[in-house]
Amino acid sequence: MIIIIKAGQEHMIDELQKRFGTTNDVFVHQNRVALEGITETDLTPDERAAAEQIIDNPPKAVQGSRLFHLEDTIVKTAHSEIGGRHFTMMAGPCSVESAEHVMKMAAVAKRGGATVLRGGAFKPRTSPYSFQGLGEDGLRYLRAAADAYDLDVLTEVMDQDHVDMIARYTDIFQIGARNMQNFSLLKAVGKTRIPVMLKRGMSATIDDILNAAEYIAAGGNHQIMITERGIRTFDNQYTRNTLDVGAVPVLQKLTHYPVIVDPSHAAGHTEFVTPEALAGVAVGASGLVVEIHDDPAHAFSDGAQALKPDEYLEMARQAFAIRNTLTTPVEEKSEVEL
Amino acid sequence: MIIIIKAGQEHMIDELQKRFGTTNDVFVHQNRVALEGITETDLTPDERAAAEQIIDNPPKAVQGSRLFHLEDTIVKTAHSEIGGRHFTMMAGPCSVESAEHVMKMAAVAKRGGATVLRGGAFKPRTSPYSFQGLGEDGLRYLRAAADAYDLDVLTEVMDQDHVDMIARYTDIFQIGARNMQNFSLLKAVGKTRIPVMLKRGMSATIDDILNAAEYIAAGGNHQIMITERGIRTFDNQYTRNTLDVGAVPVLQKLTHYPVIVDPSHAAGHTEFVTPEALAGVAVGASGLVVEIHDDPAHAFSDGAQALKPDEYLEMARQAFAIRNTLTTPVEEKSEVEL
Amino acid sequence: MIIIIKAGQEHMIDELQKRFGTTNDVFVHQNRVALEGITETDLTPDERAAAEQIIDNPPKAVQGSRLFHLEDTIVKTAHSEIGGRHFTMMAGPCSVESAEHVMKMAAVAKRGGATVLRGGAFKPRTSPYSFQGLGEDGLRYLRAAADAYDLDVLTEVMDQDHVDMIARYTDIFQIGARNMQNFSLLKAVGKTRIPVMLKRGMSATIDDILNAAEYIAAGGNHQIMITERGIRTFDNQYTRNTLDVGAVPVLQKLTHYPVIVDPSHAAGHTEFVTPEALAGVAVGASGLVVEIHDDPAHAFSDGAQALKPDEYLEMARQAFAIRNTLTTPVEEKSEVEL
Amino acid sequence: MIIIIKAGQEHMIDELQKRFGTTNDVFVHQNRVALEGITETDLTPDERAAAEQIIDNPPKAVQGSRLFHLEDTIVKTAHSEIGGRHFTMMAGPCSVESAEHVMKMAAVAKRGGATVLRGGAFKPRTSPYSFQGLGEDGLRYLRAAADAYDLDVLTEVMDQDHVDMIARYTDIFQIGARNMQNFSLLKAVGKTRIPVMLKRGMSATIDDILNAAEYIAAGGNHQIMITERGIRTFDNQYTRNTLDVGAVPVLQKLTHYPVIVDPSHAAGHTEFVTPEALAGVAVGASGLVVEIHDDPAHAFSDGAQALKPDEYLEMARQAFAIRNTLTTPVEEKSEVEL
């Protein structure tokens, strides 16, 4: 249950924590106290009297819920504020390929308005015999490129034992779709205070992803973003996945975490990445994360879905223009007379 | 196969039609001749010599293919041109409920910039005991409302035996998702010369819908639109269907027919209709078809997904603004120097 | 609602029909009266007193529901009883190809224990340019072959205008997956008294198919079978569809109509048809409908999924053996002591 | 590529390993040598001459492929042989709840013919606030119960850092559906020589699961089983997942690893578990893994899908009877004369 504490009764927040905190999960945000496993009949008359409102049966993923935490979470890094009224471009190569290459891509990313440089140093590959990433060397190159252009680093962590090491290089952890319910990994990044971009699993429901995010929040890390990157459906002959644009406003209603769209993994083919990116902007996402490459045919991974620099710059121009269109206030709102 | 005839060899088009037309399906568009069931070895040396290019193994749905018909089809009605550089708003109630009500909705539709008034008089309901529509009376009310506001009529035909009757009232036939592979119905509307909006079935692949459209084209009716209205996936707790925005650019690549987005049936809940509509515009659809109602709680059908007049007008304003943003030429295109 | 009438109060059945039958849908089965759109507050004290039990909110598809009709429906034809304790084999070619060929296939079907001969004369083909069936000639050949071997005929009707004509040849109508929600066609076969095999649509939920069956029952035709033939999922690289075996016991719980399994369209490849057929038997289906062909490579349609005669006979032998195993009573049931 | 070495040329196996083994992945099984990243043009004339046959483009998951390893893998533990002509029953509670309870369940499992006792001590729960398992205490109870009844232990490992600890208690590692592509975990169990049951992810394709298994094989652990446990589809109103029975013969064709069916997670509701279990047997699975509980309403997890002891014993009786029916040789095979 969630108890909304009346003004003037704030002392009750502490008391509830003391009384229930040793046996139950108790979370506090402003004047809201979430008590896991407690129902109204467990409360004393005084406790009940301190409540402005009681919300029974909130979602299990209570810390991520708008019922517990009304206002938008803003994820803050050195160069970015993500969520709320902000719109954030994140771009970079699928894999870090070399110090030179990622430096070049950082320049392109920056030119398109990105404040975050993405790049994989540890790659979750379907086959054990495929290129698995440059490892810590890749992280070094990525960090250097980001620093050269005043960008944040976003990179995937696949293995809970790498969390500390990767933390030395990155500004944002990415949890990939395949690891969305790798609960040990979620707990590991939940113990850090580094922002986490959690990608939706291929067949994860909305509730699944909110519960996965809750594993991170349960560790005390609330700097979380959720990324829609396409789901697996019967329809994958021409696109790699089906971008579930509807998930963006649904998530925005249910949770306060920023919602990002990844059109690259959804589309899977360069020619469809830009339209899907723009759909993501128009549906209201707080940002885009896109893969770029200057020579896709020779990319170490996922070249088929990379935007070339000029394609990326044109996409970014249109994305910012649409975002601007959406958020421009209208002088005279239409009025309907019937 | 498709034979692209050389300039100066146009007489060969007639000859191919004569030689193969009695035993095989032969279609001609400009200098392209599609021959179903014929391969290069069936051609005479003269026929081969007249070919600028031969395309082996085009899609089965050859008349709908860009390989056969390069330029965009423009669907033309009294008040609308749909496809190509045009953007068309179509709006109206789910069901025609009364003469007065549809008239009121026509006024709203028009105010939002619609040129097409949608409304159902024959309703495909999941249960035989649900409201099945007002029938021909409904068509009369719909026609009157459209005429009062200079709008085209779009209404569903569910039954091949109704085609002639509905043709007296409508400007565009709608084939619903459940009937997408009702081949008798497709053939029946294919014999008319009235435009057809074909809605994608809930689990239809891209090729399925192109083949369904081909049943209409095979009858000689080429005024076809394809509408993406959401597909059925594992994810339907918060939205009714999953709007497959990626299908829009995929279809636009493969076929010359206009592609329309129906955000109402995709979202299924009013609060998500506008974001999905805007995603449809940004992804490049040639138009939107949306359900509106002034009193959704008492709508005869599908009230949960209807936009109220002011919601519709605001959505339409944003939709046209985004479309405008997308199609505005950039004075100075960015150039990339690496 | 459903009212279960007390013993001795049977006169109330007539009275309820009279009072509500002109304005509402009223259905009677034994001592159960289903009243569409009526709630308990609409009843008089006498009517309530006559009720042994009142079931509020039964499924919309009430006539098909076990709440209205408890005992298994047995579909009866000249040579078959389908449902209940019976197990029925149905086999034949995908398409009727010639009088001779279907005669040969009838002999094979019979040898394997089939009592129903399937065969298509009107084929719902994805492409308008594919073989569409032999039409009425095919029906004649099919009828002759079935008669020669004392088999029932099962054949698809795709078009409501063909119902009367096909009725002259068939013992069972098949409604194909693509037409599962072609409501005009469902109504048309609902007006006949010929048994109907309704195949589940590719993305039809359990409730969708029960509602589709209700369209047939609403016309007064209660001789209905439901066929699971595989659904469309993300997984179709090695099989054509995903056989949803769980749908069989689910349907058997909810409805009294016999449930049949079609392993041919589910598997899509001969090598997987037999295992899927046996799974269908073991899960408890009342019968199988399978495609057979002596020369699959030259079949007019769907050769890739046809069983050759010896494969069919071995499958049938195993199917009957498993069915026998399932239904053999155990002399001494195990008892558990803990 | 795979090279099948001629009889008498076995020395070439060593030479190929020496020449390519330092730079490429090279695997040998009997007279077959799989060379990752090598094509025929890389071979010397002598090497080519030693080849009885060369298979280009085998699947990436080459060690699991029947092209590399023809005969069935038999997974061997103290009390079980799994795969090939064997049929193995595995049963136990979802969670280990107490020493006494798991002991009682072991007795039931044994009585039904099980040789493997399943039970979870570390539970992958959707919510961080749900019961997460008894941990190492649970493993102790599980081991004691298995030992008391001469059963093997099967238990889930969720965390790579637990592999060594769990190895002290278990005979078979289970990798759960959510971790199917947790590559770090797959690598960790691949380094052990303890058999692994790999459960198919909810939206994993056949190729995905074969590649996941290859991560284990790449570490040198070839004692692998693959378990079909239902996939996520649009159809989950009455069952939790859709049991993909077709995946069993498909996997058996492609890989030599035993294929097991888990009807409990597929059905999700007790009443449908037995029919799905029997479907799994009939489709040819090498075994079943089922959840049992004597008091499902109070189970710590997944009570809704547990079989009660008498239900389990009756299911097991039927399962063995069907398996017996399938594998009994027919004295006189039917012969078809046409």
PDB file of C-alpha atoms in Angstrom, chain C residues 9 20 31 45 65 70 104 152 161 172 228 249 335:
ATOM      1  CA  GLN C   9     -41.061 -25.379 -12.752  1.00  0.00           C
ATOM      2  CA  PHE C  20     -38.473 -11.747 -23.353  1.00  0.00           C
ATOM      3  CA  ASN C  31     -33.691 -26.723 -18.070  1.00  0.00           C
ATOM      4  CA  PRO C  45     -40.435 -12.757  -7.913  1.00  0.00           C
ATOM      5  CA  SER C  65     -20.757 -22.472 -23.404  1.00  0.00           C
ATOM      6  CA  LEU C  70     -23.176 -29.193 -20.155  1.00  0.00           C
ATOM      7  CA  LYS C 104      -7.167 -43.242 -54.870  1.00  0.00           C
ATOM      8  CA  ASP C 152     -18.356 -38.487 -45.316  1.00  0.00           C
ATOM      9  CA  ASP C 161     -23.231 -17.569 -52.398  1.00  0.00           C
ATOM     10  CA  ILE C 172     -19.574 -31.156 -43.408  1.00  0.00           C
ATOM     11  CA  GLU C 228      -6.933 -26.003 -33.927  1.00  0.00           C
ATOM     12  CA  PRO C 249      -8.226 -28.805 -23.235  1.00  0.00           C
ATOM     13  CA  GLU C 335      -3.187 -44.523  -4.448  1.00  0.00           C
TER      14      GLU C 335
END
